[in-house]
CSV table of C-alpha atoms in Angstrom, one decimal:
chain,number,residue,atom,x,y,z
I,1,MET,CA,0.0,0.0,0.0
I,2,TYR,CA,2.9,2.3,0.7
I,3,GLN,CA,5.2,2.7,-2.3
I,4,GLY,CA,7.6,5.5,-3.2
I,5,ASN,CA,9.0,8.4,-1.2
I,6,PHE,CA,5.7,10.3,-1.6
I,7,PHE,CA,4.0,8.1,1.0
I,8,VAL,CA,6.9,7.9,3.5
I,9,MET,CA,5.7,10.7,5.7
I,10,ARG,CA,2.1,9.6,5.5
I,11,LYS,CA,3.1,6.1,6.6
I,12,GLU,CA,4.9,7.5,9.6
I,13,GLU,CA,1.8,9.5,10.6
I,14,ASP,CA,-0.4,6.5,10.0
I,15,ARG,CA,1.8,4.4,12.3
I,16,LYS,CA,1.6,7.0,15.1
I,17,TYR,CA,-2.2,6.9,15.1
I,18,MET,CA,-2.3,3.1,14.7
I,19,GLU,CA,0.0,2.7,17.7
I,20,MET,CA,-2.4,5.0,19.6
I,21,ALA,CA,-5.3,2.7,18.6
I,22,LEU,CA,-3.4,-0.4,19.7
I,23,GLY,CA,-2.8,1.2,23.1
I,24,LEU,CA,-6.5,1.9,23.5
I,25,ALA,CA,-7.4,-1.7,22.4
I,26,GLU,CA,-5.3,-3.1,25.3
I,27,LYS,CA,-7.7,-1.5,27.8
I,28,GLY,CA,-10.2,-4.2,26.8
I,29,LEU,CA,-7.9,-7.0,28.1
I,30,GLY,CA,-9.9,-9.3,30.3
I,31,HIS,CA,-13.2,-7.6,29.6
I,32,VAL,CA,-14.2,-8.3,26.0
I,33,ASP,CA,-13.8,-12.1,25.6
I,34,PRO,CA,-14.6,-14.0,23.5
I,35,ASN,CA,-14.5,-10.8,21.3
I,36,PRO,CA,-11.2,-9.3,20.2
I,37,MET,CA,-9.6,-6.2,21.7
I,38,VAL,CA,-10.0,-3.3,19.3
I,39,GLY,CA,-9.1,0.4,19.4
I,40,ALA,CA,-10.1,3.2,17.0
I,41,VAL,CA,-8.9,6.7,16.4
I,42,ILE,CA,-10.5,9.3,14.2
I,43,VAL,CA,-8.2,11.9,12.7
I,44,ARG,CA,-8.6,14.8,10.3
I,45,ASP,CA,-5.9,17.2,9.1
I,46,GLY,CA,-3.4,16.0,11.6
I,47,ARG,CA,-5.9,16.4,14.5
I,48,VAL,CA,-7.4,13.7,16.6
I,49,LEU,CA,-11.1,14.2,16.7
I,50,SER,CA,-12.0,11.3,19.0
I,51,ALA,CA,-10.9,7.8,20.0
I,52,GLY,CA,-12.6,4.7,21.4
I,53,TRP,CA,-12.2,1.0,22.2
I,54,HIS,CA,-14.2,-2.1,22.8
I,55,ARG,CA,-14.7,-1.7,26.5
I,56,LYS,CA,-16.6,-4.9,27.5
I,57,TYR,CA,-18.4,-7.8,25.9
I,58,GLY,CA,-21.7,-6.7,24.4
I,59,SER,CA,-20.9,-3.0,24.5
I,60,LEU,CA,-20.2,-0.7,21.6
I,61,HIS,CA,-17.4,-1.8,19.2
I,62,ALA,CA,-14.4,0.5,19.0
I,63,GLU,CA,-15.5,2.2,15.8
I,64,ARG,CA,-18.9,3.1,17.1
I,65,ASP,CA,-17.4,4.0,20.5
I,66,ALA,CA,-15.1,6.5,18.8
I,67,LEU,CA,-17.9,7.9,16.6
I,68,SER,CA,-20.3,8.3,19.5
I,69,SER,CA,-17.8,10.6,21.3
I,70,CYS,CA,-16.8,12.6,18.3
I,71,PRO,CA,-17.5,16.3,19.1
I,72,GLU,CA,-17.8,17.3,15.5
I,73,ASP,CA,-18.9,16.0,12.1
I,74,PRO,CA,-16.2,13.3,11.1
I,75,ALA,CA,-17.0,13.5,7.4
I,76,GLY,CA,-13.8,13.3,5.4
I,77,ALA,CA,-11.8,12.0,8.3
I,78,THR,CA,-9.5,8.9,8.5
I,79,MET,CA,-10.3,6.2,11.0
I,80,TYR,CA,-7.5,4.0,12.3
I,81,VAL,CA,-8.7,0.7,13.7
I,82,THR,CA,-6.8,-2.3,14.9
I,83,LEU,CA,-9.1,-4.9,13.3
I,84,GLU,CA,-11.2,-5.0,10.1
I,85,PRO,CA,-14.6,-3.4,10.8
I,86,CYS,CA,-17.4,-5.9,11.2
I,87,CYS,CA,-20.1,-6.1,8.6
I,88,HIS,CA,-22.6,-8.4,10.4
I,89,TYR,CA,-25.1,-8.2,13.2
I,90,GLY,CA,-24.1,-9.7,16.5
I,91,LYS,CA,-24.4,-8.1,20.0
I,92,GLN,CA,-23.9,-4.8,18.1
I,93,PRO,CA,-24.9,-3.7,14.6
I,94,PRO,CA,-22.3,-3.6,11.8
I,95,CYS,CA,-19.5,-1.1,12.2
I,96,THR,CA,-19.2,-0.7,8.4
I,97,SER,CA,-22.7,0.9,8.4
I,98,ALA,CA,-21.7,3.4,11.1
I,99,ILE,CA,-18.5,4.3,9.2
I,100,ILE,CA,-20.3,4.8,5.9
I,101,GLU,CA,-23.1,6.9,7.5
I,102,ALA,CA,-20.5,9.1,9.3
I,103,GLY,CA,-18.8,10.0,6.0
I,104,ILE,CA,-15.4,8.6,6.9
I,105,SER,CA,-13.3,8.8,3.7
I,106,ARG,CA,-10.4,6.6,4.6
I,107,VAL,CA,-9.9,3.6,6.9
I,108,VAL,CA,-6.5,2.3,8.0
I,109,MET,CA,-6.7,-1.1,9.6
I,110,ALA,CA,-4.0,-3.2,11.1
I,111,MET,CA,-5.3,-6.6,10.2
I,112,TYR,CA,-8.2,-8.5,8.5
I,113,ASP,CA,-10.6,-10.2,10.8
I,114,PRO,CA,-10.2,-14.0,10.8
I,115,ASN,CA,-13.8,-14.4,11.7
I,116,PRO,CA,-15.5,-16.1,8.7
I,117,LEU,CA,-18.4,-13.7,9.0
I,118,VAL,CA,-16.1,-10.8,8.2
I,119,ALA,CA,-12.8,-12.1,6.7
I,120,GLY,CA,-12.3,-9.4,4.1
I,121,HIS,CA,-16.0,-8.7,3.5
I,122,GLY,CA,-15.9,-5.6,5.8
I,123,ALA,CA,-13.1,-4.0,3.8
I,124,GLU,CA,-14.7,-4.9,0.5
I,125,LEU,CA,-18.0,-3.3,1.5
I,126,LEU,CA,-16.2,-0.1,2.5
I,127,ARG,CA,-14.3,0.0,-0.8
I,128,GLU,CA,-17.6,-0.5,-2.7
I,129,LYS,CA,-18.9,2.7,-1.0
I,130,GLY,CA,-15.8,4.6,-2.2
I,131,ILE,CA,-13.9,4.6,1.0
I,132,GLU,CA,-10.1,4.1,0.8
I,133,VAL,CA,-9.0,1.1,2.8
I,134,VAL,CA,-5.4,0.5,3.8
I,135,SER,CA,-4.4,-2.7,5.5
I,136,GLY,CA,-1.4,-4.3,7.1
I,137,LEU,CA,0.0,-1.4,9.1
I,138,CYS,CA,1.2,-2.7,12.5
I,139,GLU,CA,-0.3,-6.1,11.6
I,140,ALA,CA,2.3,-8.1,13.6
I,141,GLU,CA,1.5,-6.0,16.7
I,142,ALA,CA,-2.2,-6.4,16.2
I,143,ARG,CA,-2.0,-10.2,15.7
I,144,TYR,CA,0.2,-10.5,18.8
I,145,GLN,CA,-2.3,-8.4,20.9
I,146,ASN,CA,-5.2,-10.6,19.8
I,147,ARG,CA,-3.4,-13.9,19.6
I,148,VAL,CA,-6.1,-15.5,21.9
I,149,PHE,CA,-8.9,-14.3,19.6
I,150,VAL,CA,-7.1,-15.4,16.4
I,151,LYS,CA,-6.5,-18.9,17.6
I,152,TYR,CA,-10.0,-19.3,19.0
I,153,ILE,CA,-11.9,-17.9,16.0
I,154,SER,CA,-9.7,-19.9,13.6
I,155,GLU,CA,-9.5,-23.3,15.4
I,156,GLY,CA,-12.2,-23.2,18.0
I,157,LEU,CA,-9.6,-24.0,20.7
I,158,PRO,CA,-8.5,-22.0,23.8
I,159,TRP,CA,-5.1,-20.3,23.9
I,160,VAL,CA,-3.2,-22.0,26.8
I,161,VAL,CA,-0.7,-20.1,29.0
I,162,HIS,CA,1.5,-22.1,31.3
I,163,LYS,CA,2.4,-20.2,34.5
I,164,THR,CA,4.9,-21.5,37.1
I,165,ALA,CA,7.1,-20.2,39.8
I,166,MET,CA,10.4,-21.9,40.8
I,167,THR,CA,13.5,-21.4,42.8
I,168,LEU,CA,16.8,-20.6,41.1
I,169,ASP,CA,17.7,-24.3,41.3
I,170,GLY,CA,14.5,-25.3,39.6
I,171,HIS,CA,12.1,-26.3,42.4
I,172,ILE,CA,8.4,-25.5,43.0
I,173,ALA,CA,8.5,-26.7,46.6
I,174,THR,CA,10.9,-28.0,49.2
I,175,VAL,CA,11.5,-31.7,49.8
I,176,SER,CA,8.6,-31.6,52.4
I,177,GLY,CA,6.3,-30.2,49.8
I,178,ASP,CA,6.1,-26.7,51.3
I,179,SER,CA,5.6,-24.1,48.5
I,180,ARG,CA,4.5,-21.0,50.4
I,181,TRP,CA,5.9,-18.9,49.1
I,182,VAL,CA,8.3,-19.6,46.2
I,183,SER,CA,7.7,-16.2,44.6
I,184,CYS,CA,7.6,-12.7,46.2
I,185,GLU,CA,4.5,-10.7,46.9
I,186,GLU,CA,4.8,-8.6,43.7
I,187,SER,CA,4.9,-11.7,41.6
I,188,ARG,CA,1.9,-13.2,43.4
I,189,ARG,CA,-0.1,-10.1,42.6
I,190,THR,CA,0.9,-10.3,39.0
I,191,VAL,CA,-0.4,-13.9,38.9
I,192,HIS,CA,-3.8,-12.7,40.3
I,193,GLU,CA,-3.9,-10.0,37.5
I,194,MET,CA,-3.2,-12.8,35.0
I,195,ARG,CA,-6.1,-14.8,36.4
I,196,GLY,CA,-8.4,-11.9,35.8
I,197,HIS,CA,-7.2,-11.7,32.1
I,198,TYR,CA,-7.9,-15.3,31.1
I,199,THR,CA,-11.3,-17.0,30.7
I,200,GLY,CA,-10.3,-20.2,32.6
I,201,ILE,CA,-7.7,-21.4,35.1
I,202,MET,CA,-6.8,-25.0,35.0
I,203,ALA,CA,-5.1,-27.4,37.6
I,204,GLY,CA,-4.7,-31.1,38.0
I,205,ILE,CA,-6.3,-33.0,40.9
I,206,GLY,CA,-2.8,-33.8,42.4
I,207,THR,CA,-2.2,-30.1,43.0
I,208,VAL,CA,-5.7,-29.5,44.3
I,209,LEU,CA,-5.5,-32.4,46.8
I,210,ALA,CA,-2.0,-31.3,48.0
I,211,ASP,CA,-2.6,-27.6,48.3
I,212,ASP,CA,-6.4,-27.2,48.6
I,213,PRO,CA,-6.3,-23.9,46.6
I,214,MET,CA,-9.1,-21.5,45.7
I,215,LEU,CA,-7.8,-20.7,42.2
I,216,ASN,CA,-9.7,-17.4,42.1
I,217,CYS,CA,-8.7,-13.8,41.3
I,218,ARG,CA,-8.2,-11.7,44.5
I,219,ILE,CA,-8.1,-8.3,42.9
I,220,ASP,CA,-11.3,-6.2,43.2
I,221,GLY,CA,-12.9,-5.3,39.9
I,222,MET,CA,-11.4,-8.0,37.9
I,223,ARG,CA,-13.4,-11.0,36.6
I,224,GLN,CA,-13.2,-14.4,38.0
I,225,PRO,CA,-11.9,-17.2,35.7
I,226,VAL,CA,-13.8,-20.5,35.2
I,227,ARG,CA,-12.0,-23.0,37.5
I,228,ILE,CA,-11.2,-26.2,35.5
I,229,ILE,CA,-10.1,-29.2,37.5
I,230,VAL,CA,-8.6,-32.2,35.5
I,231,ASP,CA,-9.7,-35.1,37.7
I,232,SER,CA,-9.9,-38.4,35.7
I,233,LEU,CA,-11.4,-40.4,38.6
I,234,ALA,CA,-13.4,-37.6,40.3
I,235,ARG,CA,-11.4,-37.7,43.5
I,236,LEU,CA,-12.2,-34.1,44.5
I,237,SER,CA,-13.7,-33.9,47.9
I,238,CYS,CA,-16.9,-32.0,48.7
I,239,ASP,CA,-15.0,-30.6,51.7
I,240,SER,CA,-12.3,-29.0,49.5
I,241,ALA,CA,-12.1,-25.2,49.1
I,242,ILE,CA,-12.9,-25.6,45.5
I,243,ALA,CA,-16.1,-27.5,46.1
I,244,ARG,CA,-17.2,-25.3,49.1
I,245,SER,CA,-16.9,-22.2,46.9
I,246,ALA,CA,-18.4,-23.6,43.7
I,247,GLU,CA,-21.7,-21.7,44.2
I,248,THR,CA,-19.7,-18.5,44.1
I,249,TYR,CA,-17.1,-19.3,41.5
I,250,ARG,CA,-18.0,-21.2,38.3
I,251,THR,CA,-16.2,-24.6,38.5
I,252,VAL,CA,-15.8,-27.4,35.9
I,253,LEU,CA,-14.5,-30.8,36.8
I,254,THR,CA,-13.4,-32.9,33.8
I,255,HIS,CA,-13.2,-36.7,34.2
I,256,THR,CA,-13.3,-40.0,32.3
I,257,ALA,CA,-15.9,-42.8,32.2
I,258,ALA,CA,-14.0,-44.5,35.0
I,259,ALA,CA,-14.9,-41.8,37.6
I,260,GLY,CA,-17.1,-42.8,40.5
I,261,ARG,CA,-20.7,-41.9,39.9
I,262,ASP,CA,-21.6,-41.4,43.5
I,263,ASN,CA,-18.9,-38.7,44.0
I,264,LEU,CA,-19.8,-37.1,40.7
I,265,GLU,CA,-23.4,-36.7,41.9
I,266,LYS,CA,-22.2,-35.2,45.2
I,267,LEU,CA,-19.9,-32.7,43.4
I,268,ARG,CA,-22.8,-31.7,41.1
I,269,GLY,CA,-24.8,-31.1,44.3
I,270,CYS,CA,-22.0,-28.6,45.4
I,271,GLY,CA,-22.6,-26.6,42.2
I,272,ILE,CA,-19.8,-28.1,40.1
I,273,MET,CA,-20.3,-28.8,36.4
I,274,THR,CA,-18.9,-32.1,35.4
I,275,ILE,CA,-17.7,-33.0,31.9
I,276,GLU,CA,-16.9,-36.6,30.8
I,277,CYS,CA,-14.0,-36.7,28.3
I,278,ALA,CA,-12.5,-39.4,26.3
I,279,SER,CA,-9.7,-41.4,27.9
I,280,GLY,CA,-6.1,-41.1,26.8
I,281,LYS,CA,-3.7,-44.0,26.5
I,282,ASP,CA,-2.8,-43.7,30.2
I,283,GLY,CA,-6.5,-43.8,31.2
I,284,LYS,CA,-6.4,-40.2,32.1
I,285,VAL,CA,-8.5,-37.4,30.5
I,286,ASN,CA,-7.7,-37.0,26.8
I,287,LEU,CA,-6.5,-33.4,26.8
I,288,HIS,CA,-7.2,-32.8,23.1
I,289,ASP,CA,-10.8,-33.8,23.7
I,290,LEU,CA,-10.9,-31.5,26.7
I,291,MET,CA,-9.6,-28.5,24.8
I,292,ARG,CA,-12.2,-29.1,22.1
I,293,ARG,CA,-15.0,-29.3,24.7
I,294,LEU,CA,-13.8,-26.2,26.5
I,295,GLY,CA,-13.7,-24.3,23.2
I,296,GLN,CA,-17.3,-25.3,22.6
I,297,MET,CA,-18.1,-23.7,26.0
I,298,SER,CA,-16.6,-20.4,24.9
I,299,VAL,CA,-13.5,-20.8,27.0
I,300,ASN,CA,-11.1,-19.1,24.7
I,301,SER,CA,-8.1,-18.9,27.0
I,302,ILE,CA,-6.7,-20.9,29.9
I,303,LEU,CA,-4.1,-20.1,32.5
I,304,LEU,CA,-2.5,-23.5,33.3
I,305,GLU,CA,-1.3,-23.3,36.9
I,306,GLY,CA,-0.5,-26.8,38.0
I,307,GLY,CA,0.8,-29.2,38.7
I,308,ALA,CA,3.9,-30.7,37.3
I,309,ALA,CA,2.3,-33.8,35.9
I,310,LEU,CA,-0.4,-31.9,34.0
I,311,ALA,CA,2.1,-29.4,32.8
I,312,TRP,CA,4.2,-32.2,31.3
I,313,SER,CA,1.1,-33.7,29.6
I,314,MET,CA,0.0,-30.4,28.1
I,315,ILE,CA,3.5,-29.4,27.0
I,316,SER,CA,4.4,-32.9,25.6
I,317,GLU,CA,1.1,-33.0,23.6
I,318,GLY,CA,1.8,-29.5,22.1
I,319,LEU,CA,-1.1,-27.8,23.8
I,320,VAL,CA,0.7,-25.0,25.4
I,321,ASP,CA,0.9,-21.7,23.5
I,322,GLU,CA,2.8,-19.5,25.9
I,323,HIS,CA,4.8,-19.6,29.1
I,324,TYR,CA,5.3,-17.2,32.1
I,325,ILE,CA,8.0,-18.5,34.4
I,326,PHE,CA,8.8,-16.7,37.6
I,327,VAL,CA,12.3,-17.4,39.0
I,328,ALA,CA,12.9,-16.6,42.6
I,329,PRO,CA,16.5,-15.9,43.9
I,330,LYS,CA,16.3,-18.9,46.3
I,331,ILE,CA,18.0,-22.3,46.4
I,332,SER,CA,15.9,-25.0,48.1
I,333,GLY,CA,18.0,-28.1,47.3
I,334,GLY,CA,16.8,-31.7,47.6
I,335,GLU,CA,17.0,-34.3,44.9
I,336,ASN,CA,13.4,-35.3,45.5
I,337,ALA,CA,12.0,-31.7,45.5
I,338,LYS,CA,9.4,-31.2,42.8
I,339,CYS,CA,10.2,-29.3,39.6
I,340,PRO,CA,7.7,-27.3,37.5
I,341,VAL,CA,7.3,-29.9,34.8
I,342,GLY,CA,7.1,-33.6,35.8
I,343,GLY,CA,5.9,-36.6,33.9
I,344,ALA,CA,8.2,-39.0,32.0
I,345,GLY,CA,10.3,-36.3,30.4
I,346,PHE,CA,12.3,-36.5,27.2
I,347,ASP,CA,15.0,-39.1,26.8
I,348,LYS,CA,17.5,-37.0,24.9
I,349,MET,CA,18.4,-33.3,25.4
I,350,ARG,CA,17.9,-32.8,21.7
I,351,GLN,CA,14.3,-33.7,22.2
I,352,ALA,CA,13.8,-31.0,24.9
I,353,LEU,CA,11.2,-28.3,24.1
I,354,GLN,CA,13.0,-25.2,22.7
I,355,VAL,CA,11.4,-21.9,23.6
I,356,ASP,CA,11.9,-18.4,22.3
I,357,VAL,CA,12.3,-15.9,25.1
I,358,GLU,CA,10.1,-12.9,24.4
I,359,SER,CA,11.2,-10.9,27.4
I,360,VAL,CA,12.9,-11.1,30.8
I,361,THR,CA,11.7,-8.6,33.4
I,362,GLN,CA,12.1,-8.0,37.1
I,363,SER,CA,9.1,-8.8,39.3
I,364,GLY,CA,9.9,-7.5,42.7
I,365,THR,CA,12.9,-9.7,43.8
I,366,ASP,CA,12.0,-12.3,41.2
I,367,TRP,CA,12.7,-12.5,37.4
I,368,LEU,CA,9.8,-13.2,35.0
I,369,PHE,CA,10.6,-15.1,31.8
I,370,HIS,CA,8.0,-14.7,29.0
I,371,CYS,CA,8.4,-17.4,26.4
I,372,PHE,CA,6.8,-19.1,23.4
I,373,PRO,CA,7.4,-22.6,22.0
I,374,ALA,CA,10.0,-22.2,19.3
I,375,ASP,CA,8.2,-24.5,16.9
I,376,ARG,CA,4.8,-22.9,17.3
I,377,THR,CA,2.7,-22.8,14.2
I,378,PRO,CA,2.3,-19.3,12.9
I,379,LEU,CA,-1.2,-17.9,13.2
I,380,PRO,CA,-3.0,-17.7,9.9
I,381,VAL,CA,-2.7,-14.4,8.0
I,382,HIS,CA,-5.3,-13.1,5.5
I,383,GLU,CA,-3.9,-13.1,2.0
I,384,LYS,CA,-2.9,-9.6,0.9
I,385,GLU,CA,-4.3,-8.1,-2.2
């Protein structure tokens, strides 16, 4: 779209406003699922007229939010939007209609919408109405920002984020099993913020039996994730913190056909939803089937918190999309102390999962490694014109 020196300055200006729109879109994190985060900025003659973003699920889309707060007629202006404007009715009417009616003359969008209901049709409709449409500016940033949405809308599967905290010598607990606390207070607060950003939080029954956790978000104003317990034989007790709080926090227990029917009935009586999944080769819950079922329940993202056995199963089966690893400056020792990822492990070092380190930041006294699997499949990109 940008060719020759004539367009260089315009591209720089476009980038500035698109980066502004991306910053606005981020404000929707944890509030708009399963919709994407979207930001929009309306500009005319180098002056920002208004801006908006998709604030929460079911509310105005970013384009309509920006138009609704515009203090003057936006006719002839340029709209910068981080995702292709929708052209179908959902919780809100089509944004393309609002853009056309407002007299916007140019739309600069970061990426095409992978939703089959849009997928290029929104841009095509705008062009048919004589509106100039520019695509692909800051596309990588937009796709990264909406990686959860892109995977979910393209594959129907949740984006899985593995989170763990370990000591400098690689342990998540001491030899006695004590794990409070591996990480510092600042890191623990960050984890609660993460819980509020994802649709579900998942843990294996081993961790639940050992720690009796609540698995909730303890920050006021943030949403509560769906608690997902992987419990093949339905061993969860009705006296557990999870079961006793199931009426307050939505809880799902996943099991196989081998689970005890009596205990399943008791757990349902506590307010827990139970889902029977196919069995894997080891007789445990088939995790691929579980991911498919959770996707059908509109769980588009999962924070995988424990334990070591479940982490291994998810990682070894290629079901983890992202990693957040907190490393505390402590050495606990002990050859039998648990490590973050258990299971059978790989036989050869050359088989070990390679990760790309996105960033390393300080979190209080800890260090936070943000990583992605090195061999992850690139998210689908709309074919350029």
